[in-house]
Amino acid sequence: MIRAFASGMWIHVVQFSRNPFDLTGVVIWPIVYASIAYYLLDSKDNPRLLLAASLGASVMLMWSLVVIGSSNALENQRWLGTLELLVAAPVPFAAVIAPITVASGVVGGYALVATLAWGTLLFDVPLVIVHPLAFALAVPCCVLAIGMLGLVMASTFVLYRAAFSLGIALQYPVWIATGLLVPLSVLPTFVGRIGWFLGPYWGYRAIREAALGPSPWPAIGMCLVVSATYLVVGTACLRAFVHVARSRGTLKLT
Amino acid sequence: MAAIEVHELERTYRSRKGVIRRRRTEVRALQGITFEVAAGELFGLLGPNGAGKTTTIKILTTLLLPSGGSARVLGYDPARQPGEIRRRVGHVFGGDRGLYDRLSALDNLRYFADLYRVPVREKRARIASLLELVGLTGRERERVETYSRGMRQRLHIARGLLHDPEILFLDEPTIGLDPVGAREVRETVASLRAQGKTILLTTHYMYEADELCQRIAVIAGGRFVAAGTPRELKARVLDRTVIELETFGVAEPTLERLRSVAGVASIASETREQAEVLVVQSRIGAEIVPALLLELTGTSVGKVITREPTLEDAYVELVGSA
């Protein structure tokens, strides 16, 4: 199963990376947001704030890619004609779909690199990472936490082809609830509480705290906890929804 | 024990239409079909579009749940024991979809080998031997998007065989292929049959079924029509003579008059290149031709050919009378 997961992730990262248009968008998009943040926050004298904004823009894109990737994942497989082959594989369906959603998050890693490079080269953002080792761990943990939330979302898309539009609609609420778009301190308290249940919240905190301090370890731990929870929920949902799709005969529909 | 047992299998698709007034519609794709496939047999499932061939294969490969009846694949129930079946069967369908286009053939096969639990130690050798089998050795590092349809179809077959399945389901594997590509796929299927693989093949092409299949079942409209060896099915129309009349623009009333000519068993109209060909099955031999030509007075008639019946004629007769 681990082999199927690793192989699937590699295949889908390669499949995505070979489309220059998709790749260009991934690199440019967070740079635009980070640049807006730079001018909006007038943070020339506060490089820490600028680094936080750059990291936030990268995590925003990571989430967007996973939302779009997971809602697109099944639709793309339908379009490619591979969905039935994947369902008919002897490994659990979650081990087939999770790599696709996590691969979307991995592609978001390109954005992280591009945004940090952009900030350093153009805006003189000092690339000083407080906990380099933790940062190296926080990035994959963030990808995992976001990708696994994508797995839960993807399970519903087995049944509903129109779920793509619902997935797109979920981009902004999650950005807001995780403090990526607006600081949580300016929002009602309950909004931040919602963020506790979301992978992007803990993923962003882990990366930000690894880069800027204080200790990132509690957030990294929470990334793993929410990832494991999403995996259990996503696996159960996929199993149930695939059964319903077999009953209704909706796997092949395009 | 038979490799595949299908007994009174039924499948109904239900859907709802309309926004305000929701209407339920039902399509009965399978209405109680029964057949068995022995181990090592190449069995053909024939039928026109919408006959239920693909639905049958999907139930047997665990992608669909039946609405009624029962099925066993290698002794396992596809509805309740999908995991047992999935690791023992391969599924190949026709058309150029079902592959990752931006990846090479090798990457596609590696990925599916991992999904189908091919042991790591065997993976490389298995992929190499399958590429050899389907004639893609030397092209395996090229992206699939650069492949011809025939090459894609052969790659599909290699993918379906990766985990060395006991049963291979081939759903119209030559559809849309040019004659050379189709022949290459048929040769691959024939070599698999020679290796003793159990194969369930669906096809529209009678010569393909005639050439490859040891036994055939004909289904139409979700119902079982007939089963037997190609020779047995052909024997059903051996007492007939087939007359092909090349015509242009025969109207339905004329066809009705032709059907009422004494000795006519059936008439089918086919379009071949520029011409319309009436395929008439006669119970009384070629002496029926003058009567047919008389009914076609005023219609331009080209070549008239008299020949022995083929499996296709038997199929047309069976499906037409179903």
Coordinates of C-alpha atoms in Angstrom, one line a residue:
Chain A
M1 CA 0.0 0.0 0.0
I2 CA 2.9 2.3 0.8
R3 CA 4.4 1.5 -2.6
A4 CA 1.1 2.3 -4.3
F5 CA 1.0 5.6 -2.4
A6 CA 4.5 6.6 -3.2
S7 CA 4.2 5.5 -6.8
G8 CA 0.9 7.3 -7.2
M9 CA 2.3 10.5 -5.8
W10 CA 5.3 10.4 -8.0
I11 CA 3.2 9.7 -11.1
H12 CA 0.8 12.5 -10.4
V13 CA 3.5 15.1 -9.6
V14 CA 5.2 14.2 -12.9
Q15 CA 1.9 14.3 -14.8
F16 CA 1.1 17.7 -13.4
S17 CA 4.7 19.1 -13.8
R18 CA 4.7 18.3 -17.5
N19 CA 2.0 20.9 -18.2
P20 CA 3.9 24.2 -18.6
F21 CA 0.7 26.3 -18.4
D22 CA -0.3 24.8 -15.0
L23 CA 3.2 25.1 -13.8
T24 CA 3.5 28.8 -14.8
G25 CA 0.3 29.6 -12.9
V26 CA 1.5 27.8 -9.8
V27 CA 4.7 29.8 -9.7
I28 CA 3.2 33.2 -10.6
W29 CA 0.0 33.1 -8.5
P30 CA 1.6 33.3 -5.0
I31 CA 4.2 35.8 -6.2
V32 CA 1.3 38.1 -7.1
Y33 CA -0.3 37.7 -3.6
A34 CA 3.0 38.1 -1.8
S35 CA 3.7 41.3 -3.8
I36 CA 0.3 42.7 -3.0
A37 CA 0.9 41.9 0.7
Y38 CA 4.3 43.6 0.5
Y39 CA 2.8 46.9 -0.7
L40 CA -0.4 46.6 1.3
L41 CA 1.3 46.0 4.6
D42 CA 4.0 48.6 3.8
S43 CA 6.3 46.1 5.5
K44 CA 9.6 47.3 4.1
D45 CA 10.9 47.8 7.6
N46 CA 9.5 44.5 8.9
P47 CA 11.1 41.6 7.0
R48 CA 9.6 39.1 9.4
L49 CA 6.1 40.2 8.4
L50 CA 7.0 40.0 4.8
L51 CA 8.4 36.5 5.2
A52 CA 5.2 35.5 7.0
A53 CA 3.2 37.0 4.1
S54 CA 5.2 35.1 1.6
L55 CA 4.8 31.8 3.4
G56 CA 1.1 32.5 3.8
A57 CA 0.7 33.1 0.1
S58 CA 2.4 29.8 -0.6
V59 CA 0.2 27.9 1.8
M60 CA -2.9 29.7 0.2
L61 CA -1.9 28.3 -3.1
M62 CA -1.1 24.9 -1.7
W63 CA -4.7 24.8 -0.3
S64 CA -6.1 26.1 -3.6
L65 CA -4.2 23.5 -5.6
V66 CA -5.4 20.7 -3.3
V67 CA -9.0 22.0 -3.4
I68 CA -8.9 22.2 -7.2
G69 CA -6.7 19.1 -7.4
S70 CA -9.0 16.9 -5.3
S71 CA -12.2 18.1 -6.8
N72 CA -10.6 17.7 -10.2
A73 CA -8.9 14.5 -9.3
L74 CA -11.8 12.2 -9.9
E75 CA -13.2 14.2 -12.7
N76 CA -9.8 14.1 -14.4
Q77 CA -9.6 10.3 -13.9
R78 CA -13.1 10.0 -15.4
W79 CA -12.0 12.1 -18.4
L80 CA -8.8 10.1 -18.8
G81 CA -10.9 6.9 -18.5
T82 CA -8.7 5.6 -15.7
L83 CA -11.2 5.9 -12.8
E84 CA -12.7 2.5 -13.3
L85 CA -9.2 1.0 -13.5
L86 CA -8.3 2.7 -10.3
V87 CA -11.4 1.5 -8.5
A88 CA -10.8 -2.0 -9.8
A89 CA -7.3 -2.1 -8.4
P90 CA -6.8 -4.5 -5.5
V91 CA -5.3 -1.8 -3.2
P92 CA -7.8 0.3 -1.1
F93 CA -9.2 3.2 -3.1
A94 CA -7.9 5.7 -0.5
A95 CA -4.4 4.5 -1.4
V96 CA -5.1 5.5 -5.0
I97 CA -6.8 8.9 -4.3
A98 CA -4.7 10.2 -1.4
P99 CA -1.5 10.4 -3.5
I100 CA -3.4 12.5 -6.1
T101 CA -4.5 15.0 -3.5
V102 CA -1.2 15.0 -1.7
A103 CA 0.6 15.4 -5.0
S104 CA -1.4 18.6 -5.6
G105 CA 0.0 19.9 -2.3
V106 CA 3.5 18.8 -3.3
V107 CA 3.2 20.9 -6.5
G108 CA 2.3 23.8 -4.1
G109 CA 5.9 23.3 -2.9
Y110 CA 7.0 24.9 -6.2
A111 CA 5.1 28.0 -5.2
L112 CA 6.8 28.1 -1.8
V113 CA 10.3 28.0 -3.5
A114 CA 9.3 30.6 -6.1
T115 CA 7.8 32.9 -3.5
L116 CA 10.8 32.8 -1.2
A117 CA 13.2 33.3 -4.1
W118 CA 11.1 36.2 -5.4
G119 CA 11.0 37.8 -1.9
T120 CA 14.8 37.4 -1.5
L121 CA 15.7 38.7 -5.0
L122 CA 13.3 41.5 -5.4
F123 CA 12.2 42.7 -1.9
D124 CA 15.4 41.8 0.0
V125 CA 13.5 39.6 2.4
P126 CA 16.2 38.0 4.5
L127 CA 15.7 34.2 4.2
V128 CA 16.5 33.5 7.8
I129 CA 14.8 30.4 9.1
V130 CA 14.9 30.1 12.9
H131 CA 14.5 26.3 13.0
P132 CA 15.8 24.9 9.7
L133 CA 15.4 21.3 10.6
A134 CA 11.8 21.9 11.8
F135 CA 11.1 23.9 8.7
A136 CA 12.3 21.0 6.5
L137 CA 9.8 18.8 8.4
A138 CA 7.0 21.3 8.6
V139 CA 6.7 21.7 4.9
P140 CA 5.9 18.0 4.2
C141 CA 3.7 17.9 7.2
C142 CA 1.8 20.9 5.9
V143 CA 1.5 19.3 2.5
L144 CA 0.3 16.1 4.2
A145 CA -2.3 17.9 6.4
I146 CA -3.7 19.8 3.4
G147 CA -3.6 16.8 1.1
M148 CA -5.4 14.6 3.5
L149 CA -8.2 17.2 3.9
G150 CA -8.4 17.0 0.1
L151 CA -8.9 13.2 0.5
V152 CA -12.0 13.8 2.6
M153 CA -13.3 16.2 0.0
A154 CA -12.4 14.0 -2.9
S155 CA -14.5 11.1 -1.4
T156 CA -17.7 13.1 -2.0
F157 CA -16.7 13.8 -5.6
V158 CA -17.0 10.0 -6.3
L159 CA -20.8 10.5 -6.1
Y160 CA -21.3 14.1 -7.3
R161 CA -19.7 15.2 -10.5
A162 CA -20.7 18.8 -10.0
A163 CA -18.9 18.9 -6.7
F164 CA -16.0 20.8 -8.4
S165 CA -17.9 24.1 -8.0
L166 CA -18.5 23.3 -4.4
G167 CA -14.8 22.7 -4.0
I168 CA -13.9 26.0 -5.6
A169 CA -16.3 27.7 -3.2
L170 CA -14.4 26.3 -0.2
Q171 CA -11.2 28.1 -1.1
Y172 CA -12.0 31.5 0.5
P173 CA -13.7 30.2 3.7
V174 CA -10.7 28.1 4.5
W175 CA -8.3 30.9 3.8
I176 CA -10.2 33.1 6.2
A177 CA -10.7 30.5 8.9
T178 CA -7.0 29.6 8.9
G179 CA -5.8 33.3 9.0
L180 CA -4.2 33.1 5.6
L181 CA -6.1 36.0 4.1
V182 CA -6.9 38.2 7.2
P183 CA -5.2 37.9 10.6
L184 CA -7.4 35.9 12.9
S185 CA -7.0 38.6 15.6
V186 CA -9.4 40.9 13.7
L187 CA -12.0 38.2 13.3
P188 CA -14.6 36.9 15.8
T189 CA -13.1 34.2 18.1
F190 CA -15.2 31.3 16.7
V191 CA -13.6 31.7 13.3
G192 CA -10.2 30.8 14.7
R193 CA -11.8 27.8 16.5
I194 CA -13.1 26.5 13.1
G195 CA -9.5 26.7 11.9
W196 CA -8.4 24.2 14.6
F197 CA -10.2 21.5 12.6
L198 CA -8.5 22.4 9.4
G199 CA -5.2 21.1 8.0
P200 CA -4.1 24.4 6.4
Y201 CA -4.3 26.2 9.8
W202 CA -1.9 23.8 11.5
G203 CA 0.2 23.5 8.3
Y204 CA 0.7 27.3 8.0
R205 CA 1.4 27.6 11.7
A206 CA 4.0 24.8 11.5
I207 CA 5.8 26.5 8.6
R208 CA 5.5 30.0 10.0
E209 CA 6.7 29.1 13.5
A210 CA 9.5 27.0 12.0
A211 CA 10.6 30.0 10.0
L212 CA 10.0 32.8 12.6
G213 CA 9.6 31.0 15.9
P214 CA 8.5 30.3 18.6
S215 CA 8.5 26.4 18.7
P216 CA 6.9 24.8 15.7
W217 CA 6.7 21.3 17.2
P218 CA 3.1 21.5 18.7
A219 CA 1.8 22.6 15.3
I220 CA 3.8 19.9 13.5
G221 CA 2.3 17.4 15.9
M222 CA -1.2 18.7 15.2
C223 CA -0.5 18.4 11.4
L224 CA 0.1 14.7 12.0
V225 CA -3.0 14.3 14.2
V226 CA -5.4 16.0 11.8
S227 CA -3.8 14.1 8.9
A228 CA -4.4 10.8 10.6
T229 CA -7.9 11.8 11.4
Y230 CA -8.6 12.9 7.8
L231 CA -7.1 9.6 6.6
V232 CA -9.5 7.5 8.7
V233 CA -12.5 9.7 7.8
G234 CA -11.6 9.8 4.1
T235 CA -11.0 6.1 3.8
A236 CA -14.3 5.3 5.4
C237 CA -16.1 7.8 3.2
L238 CA -14.4 6.6 0.1
R239 CA -15.4 3.0 0.9
A240 CA -19.0 3.9 1.4
F241 CA -19.3 6.3 -1.6
V242 CA -17.6 3.8 -4.0
H243 CA -20.1 1.2 -2.9
V244 CA -23.0 3.7 -3.6
A245 CA -21.3 4.6 -7.0
R246 CA -21.1 0.8 -7.9
S247 CA -24.8 0.5 -7.0
R248 CA -25.9 3.6 -9.0
G249 CA -23.5 2.9 -11.9
T250 CA -22.0 6.4 -11.8
L251 CA -18.2 5.6 -12.0
K252 CA -18.0 5.9 -15.8
L253 CA -20.1 9.0 -16.3
T254 CA -18.3 11.9 -17.9
Chain B
M1 CA -15.7 -25.5 -11.5
A2 CA -16.3 -22.9 -14.3
A3 CA -14.1 -19.8 -14.2
I4 CA -17.1 -17.6 -14.7
E5 CA -20.7 -18.5 -13.8
V6 CA -23.5 -16.1 -14.6
H7 CA -27.1 -17.0 -13.6
E8 CA -30.2 -14.9 -14.4
L9 CA -28.1 -11.8 -14.0
E10 CA -30.1 -8.5 -13.9
R11 CA -29.1 -4.9 -13.8
T12 CA -31.4 -1.9 -13.8
Y13 CA -30.2 1.7 -14.1
R14 CA -32.4 4.2 -12.3
S15 CA -32.1 8.0 -12.8
R16 CA -34.2 11.1 -12.1
K17 CA -34.9 13.8 -14.6
G18 CA -36.4 17.3 -14.3
V19 CA -36.0 20.1 -11.8
I20 CA -39.5 20.8 -10.5
R21 CA -41.3 17.7 -11.6
R22 CA -38.8 14.9 -10.8
R23 CA -39.4 11.9 -13.0
R24 CA -37.8 8.5 -12.3
T25 CA -36.6 6.6 -15.3
E26 CA -35.5 3.0 -15.4
V27 CA -33.4 1.2 -18.0
R28 CA -33.2 -2.5 -17.7
A29 CA -29.8 -3.2 -19.2
L30 CA -29.7 -6.9 -18.2
Q31 CA -32.9 -9.0 -18.0
G32 CA -31.7 -12.3 -16.7
I33 CA -28.8 -13.6 -18.7
T34 CA -27.1 -16.9 -18.0
F35 CA -23.8 -18.4 -19.3
E36 CA -20.7 -20.2 -18.1
V37 CA -17.1 -19.8 -19.2
A38 CA -14.7 -22.8 -18.6
A39 CA -11.1 -22.3 -17.3
G40 CA -8.8 -21.7 -20.3
E41 CA -11.6 -20.9 -22.6
L42 CA -11.8 -17.9 -24.9
F43 CA -15.5 -17.0 -24.7
G44 CA -17.2 -14.3 -26.9
L45 CA -20.1 -12.1 -25.8
L46 CA -21.7 -10.7 -28.8
G47 CA -24.6 -8.3 -29.2
P48 CA -25.6 -4.9 -30.7
N49 CA -25.1 -1.6 -29.0
G50 CA -27.0 -1.5 -25.7
A51 CA -27.2 -5.3 -25.6
G52 CA -25.7 -5.4 -22.1
K53 CA -22.2 -6.6 -22.9
T54 CA -20.3 -3.9 -21.1
T55 CA -22.7 -4.0 -18.2
T56 CA -22.0 -7.7 -17.8
I57 CA -18.3 -7.2 -17.8
K58 CA -18.6 -4.4 -15.3
I59 CA -20.5 -6.6 -12.9
L60 CA -18.0 -9.4 -13.3
T61 CA -15.1 -7.0 -12.7
T62 CA -16.7 -5.6 -9.6
L63 CA -17.4 -2.1 -11.0
L64 CA -21.1 -2.5 -10.8
L65 CA -23.5 -4.2 -8.5
P66 CA -26.1 -6.5 -10.0
S67 CA -29.8 -5.8 -9.4
G68 CA -30.7 -9.4 -9.4
G69 CA -29.5 -12.9 -10.2
S70 CA -26.0 -14.1 -9.3
A71 CA -22.5 -14.3 -10.7
R72 CA -19.3 -16.1 -9.6
V73 CA -15.8 -15.4 -10.8
L74 CA -13.3 -18.0 -9.9
G75 CA -15.8 -19.0 -7.2
Y76 CA -16.1 -15.5 -5.7
D77 CA -19.1 -13.3 -5.6
P78 CA -18.3 -10.0 -7.4
A79 CA -20.8 -8.1 -5.3
R80 CA -19.6 -9.3 -1.9
Q81 CA -16.0 -10.3 -2.5
P82 CA -14.6 -7.7 -4.8
G83 CA -11.1 -7.8 -3.3
E84 CA -10.7 -11.5 -4.1
I85 CA -11.7 -11.0 -7.7
R86 CA -9.7 -7.8 -8.3
R87 CA -6.4 -9.4 -7.7
R88 CA -7.2 -12.3 -10.0
V89 CA -8.7 -10.7 -13.0
G90 CA -7.6 -8.1 -15.6
H91 CA -9.8 -5.7 -17.5
V92 CA -9.0 -4.1 -20.8
F93 CA -11.5 -1.9 -22.7
G94 CA -11.3 -0.5 -26.2
G95 CA -10.7 3.1 -27.2
D96 CA -7.8 5.3 -26.6
R97 CA -8.6 6.4 -23.0
G98 CA -7.5 4.7 -19.8
L99 CA -3.9 5.8 -19.8
Y100 CA -1.8 8.7 -18.5
D101 CA -1.0 10.5 -21.7
R102 CA 1.8 12.7 -20.4
L103 CA 3.7 9.8 -19.0
S104 CA 5.7 7.2 -20.9
A105 CA 4.4 3.7 -21.4
L106 CA 6.9 2.5 -18.9
D107 CA 5.7 4.9 -16.2
N108 CA 2.1 3.9 -16.9
L109 CA 3.0 0.2 -16.5
R110 CA 5.1 0.8 -13.4
Y111 CA 2.3 2.7 -11.7
F112 CA -0.3 0.1 -12.5
A113 CA 2.1 -2.6 -11.4
D114 CA 2.2 -1.0 -8.0
L115 CA -1.5 -0.6 -7.8
Y116 CA -2.0 -4.2 -8.8
R117 CA 0.5 -5.5 -6.3
V118 CA 3.1 -6.9 -8.6
P119 CA 6.0 -8.0 -6.4
V120 CA 8.9 -5.5 -6.6
R121 CA 11.4 -8.2 -7.6
E122 CA 9.2 -9.3 -10.5
K123 CA 8.1 -5.9 -11.7
R124 CA 10.9 -5.1 -14.1
A125 CA 11.0 -8.5 -15.8
R126 CA 7.2 -8.7 -16.0
I127 CA 7.0 -5.2 -17.7
A128 CA 9.8 -6.1 -20.1
S129 CA 8.2 -9.4 -21.1
L130 CA 4.8 -7.8 -21.6
L131 CA 6.2 -5.0 -23.7
E132 CA 7.8 -7.7 -25.8
L133 CA 4.4 -9.6 -26.0
V134 CA 2.6 -6.5 -27.3
G135 CA 5.4 -5.4 -29.5
L136 CA 6.2 -2.1 -27.8
T137 CA 9.8 -2.9 -26.8
G138 CA 12.0 0.0 -27.8
R139 CA 9.1 2.5 -27.6
E140 CA 8.4 2.2 -23.9
R141 CA 10.1 5.5 -22.9
E142 CA 8.0 7.6 -25.3
R143 CA 5.0 9.5 -24.0
V144 CA 1.7 7.8 -24.5
E145 CA 0.3 10.9 -26.2
T146 CA 2.6 10.2 -29.1
Y147 CA 1.3 6.7 -29.6
S148 CA -1.1 5.5 -32.3
R149 CA -4.4 4.1 -31.3
G150 CA -3.2 0.6 -32.0
M151 CA -0.1 1.1 -29.8
R152 CA -2.3 2.4 -27.0
Q153 CA -4.6 -0.6 -27.3
R154 CA -1.6 -2.9 -27.1
L155 CA -0.4 -1.0 -24.1
H156 CA -3.8 -1.5 -22.5
I157 CA -3.5 -5.2 -22.9
A158 CA 0.0 -5.2 -21.3
R159 CA -1.5 -3.2 -18.4
G160 CA -4.3 -5.7 -18.0
L161 CA -1.8 -8.5 -17.8
L162 CA 0.6 -7.0 -15.4
H163 CA -0.5 -9.0 -12.4
D164 CA -0.8 -12.2 -14.4
P165 CA -4.6 -12.4 -14.0
E166 CA -6.3 -15.8 -14.2
I167 CA -9.1 -14.2 -16.2
L168 CA -8.8 -11.4 -18.8
F169 CA -11.9 -9.4 -19.7
L170 CA -11.5 -7.7 -23.1
D171 CA -14.3 -5.2 -23.8
E172 CA -14.3 -4.4 -27.5
P173 CA -10.5 -4.3 -27.7
T174 CA -10.3 -3.6 -31.4
I175 CA -12.9 -0.8 -31.6
G176 CA -11.7 2.1 -33.7
L177 CA -8.5 0.5 -34.8
D178 CA -7.3 0.4 -38.4
P179 CA -7.1 -3.1 -40.0
V180 CA -3.4 -3.5 -39.2
G181 CA -3.8 -2.4 -35.6
A182 CA -6.8 -4.7 -35.1
R183 CA -5.0 -7.6 -36.6
E184 CA -2.0 -7.0 -34.2
V185 CA -4.4 -7.0 -31.2
R186 CA -6.1 -10.2 -32.4
E187 CA -2.7 -11.8 -32.7
T188 CA -1.9 -10.8 -29.1
V189 CA -5.3 -12.2 -28.0
A190 CA -4.7 -15.4 -29.9
S191 CA -1.3 -15.9 -28.3
L192 CA -2.9 -15.4 -24.8
R193 CA -5.4 -18.1 -25.7
A194 CA -2.6 -20.4 -26.7
Q195 CA -1.0 -19.8 -23.3
G196 CA -4.2 -21.1 -21.7
K197 CA -5.5 -17.8 -20.3
T198 CA -9.3 -17.6 -19.6
I199 CA -10.6 -14.7 -21.7
L200 CA -14.1 -13.1 -22.0
L201 CA -14.2 -11.0 -25.1
T202 CA -16.9 -8.7 -26.3
T203 CA -16.9 -7.5 -29.8
H204 CA -19.0 -6.2 -32.6
Y205 CA -16.9 -7.8 -35.3
M206 CA -18.1 -11.3 -36.3
Y207 CA -15.0 -12.3 -38.1
E208 CA -13.1 -11.5 -34.9
A209 CA -15.3 -13.7 -32.8
D210 CA -15.2 -16.4 -35.5
E211 CA -11.4 -16.3 -35.6
L212 CA -10.8 -16.2 -31.9
C213 CA -13.6 -17.5 -29.8
Q214 CA -14.2 -21.2 -28.8
R215 CA -17.7 -20.5 -27.7
I216 CA -20.0 -17.5 -28.1
A217 CA -23.1 -16.2 -26.4
V218 CA -25.3 -13.7 -28.2
I219 CA -27.3 -11.2 -26.1
A220 CA -29.7 -8.5 -27.3
G221 CA -31.7 -6.0 -25.3
G222 CA -30.3 -7.4 -22.1
R223 CA -31.6 -10.8 -22.9
F224 CA -29.9 -14.1 -23.7
V225 CA -30.4 -15.1 -27.3
A226 CA -28.2 -18.1 -28.1
A227 CA -24.9 -19.8 -27.2
G228 CA -22.6 -22.3 -28.9
T229 CA -19.5 -22.7 -30.9
P230 CA -19.1 -20.5 -33.9
R231 CA -19.8 -23.6 -36.0
E232 CA -23.0 -24.4 -34.1
L233 CA -24.3 -20.8 -34.5
K234 CA -23.5 -20.8 -38.2
A235 CA -25.3 -24.2 -38.5
R236 CA -28.5 -22.3 -37.6
V237 CA -28.4 -20.6 -40.9
L238 CA -26.6 -23.2 -43.0
D239 CA -29.8 -24.2 -44.7
R240 CA -30.0 -20.6 -46.1
T241 CA -28.5 -18.8 -49.0
V242 CA -27.4 -15.2 -48.6
I243 CA -28.0 -12.8 -51.5
E244 CA -26.4 -9.4 -51.4
L245 CA -28.0 -6.7 -53.7
E246 CA -26.2 -3.4 -54.1
T247 CA -28.8 -0.8 -54.3
F248 CA -29.3 3.0 -54.0
G249 CA -32.0 4.5 -51.8
V250 CA -34.5 1.7 -51.1
A251 CA -37.5 3.1 -49.2
E252 CA -39.1 1.3 -46.3
P253 CA -42.3 0.3 -48.3
T254 CA -40.1 -1.4 -50.8
L255 CA -38.3 -3.2 -48.0
E256 CA -41.6 -4.4 -46.6
R257 CA -42.6 -5.8 -50.1
L258 CA -39.2 -7.6 -50.3
R259 CA -39.8 -9.1 -46.8
S260 CA -43.1 -10.5 -48.0
V261 CA -41.5 -12.3 -51.0
A262 CA -41.9 -16.1 -50.6
G263 CA -38.8 -17.7 -49.3
V264 CA -37.3 -14.6 -47.7
A265 CA -36.1 -15.4 -44.1
S266 CA -34.7 -12.0 -43.3
I267 CA -33.5 -8.7 -44.8
A268 CA -30.9 -6.4 -43.4
S269 CA -29.8 -3.1 -45.0
E270 CA -26.1 -2.1 -44.7
T271 CA -24.2 0.9 -45.9
R272 CA -20.9 0.0 -47.5
E273 CA -18.8 2.9 -48.8
Q274 CA -21.1 4.7 -51.3
A275 CA -23.7 2.0 -51.7
E276 CA -26.5 0.5 -49.7
V277 CA -26.4 -3.3 -49.6
L278 CA -29.5 -5.4 -48.9
V279 CA -28.5 -8.7 -47.3
V280 CA -31.3 -11.2 -47.9
Q281 CA -31.3 -14.6 -46.3
S282 CA -33.3 -17.0 -48.5
R283 CA -34.7 -20.4 -47.5
I284 CA -35.0 -21.6 -51.0
G285 CA -31.7 -20.7 -52.6
A286 CA -30.8 -18.3 -55.4
E287 CA -33.9 -18.8 -57.4
I288 CA -35.5 -16.1 -55.3
V289 CA -33.4 -13.5 -57.1
P290 CA -35.8 -12.8 -60.0
A291 CA -38.6 -12.2 -57.5
L292 CA -36.5 -9.8 -55.5
L293 CA -35.4 -7.9 -58.6
L294 CA -39.1 -7.6 -59.7
E295 CA -39.9 -5.9 -56.4
L296 CA -37.0 -3.6 -57.0
T297 CA -38.2 -2.4 -60.3
G298 CA -37.5 1.3 -60.6
T299 CA -34.6 1.2 -58.1
S300 CA -31.1 1.1 -59.5
V301 CA -29.5 -2.2 -58.6
G302 CA -25.7 -2.9 -58.9
K303 CA -23.9 -6.1 -58.2
V304 CA -25.9 -9.2 -57.0
I305 CA -23.9 -11.7 -55.1
T306 CA -25.0 -15.1 -53.8
R307 CA -22.9 -16.7 -51.1
E308 CA -22.8 -19.2 -48.2
P309 CA -23.9 -17.8 -44.8
T310 CA -21.3 -16.6 -42.3
L311 CA -21.3 -16.2 -38.5
E312 CA -22.4 -12.6 -39.1
D313 CA -25.4 -13.8 -41.0
A314 CA -26.2 -16.1 -38.1
Y315 CA -25.7 -13.2 -35.7
V316 CA -28.0 -10.9 -37.7
E317 CA -30.7 -13.6 -37.8
L318 CA -30.4 -14.3 -34.1
V319 CA -30.5 -10.6 -33.1
G320 CA -33.2 -9.8 -35.6
S321 CA -35.4 -12.5 -34.3
A322 CA -34.8 -11.7 -30.6

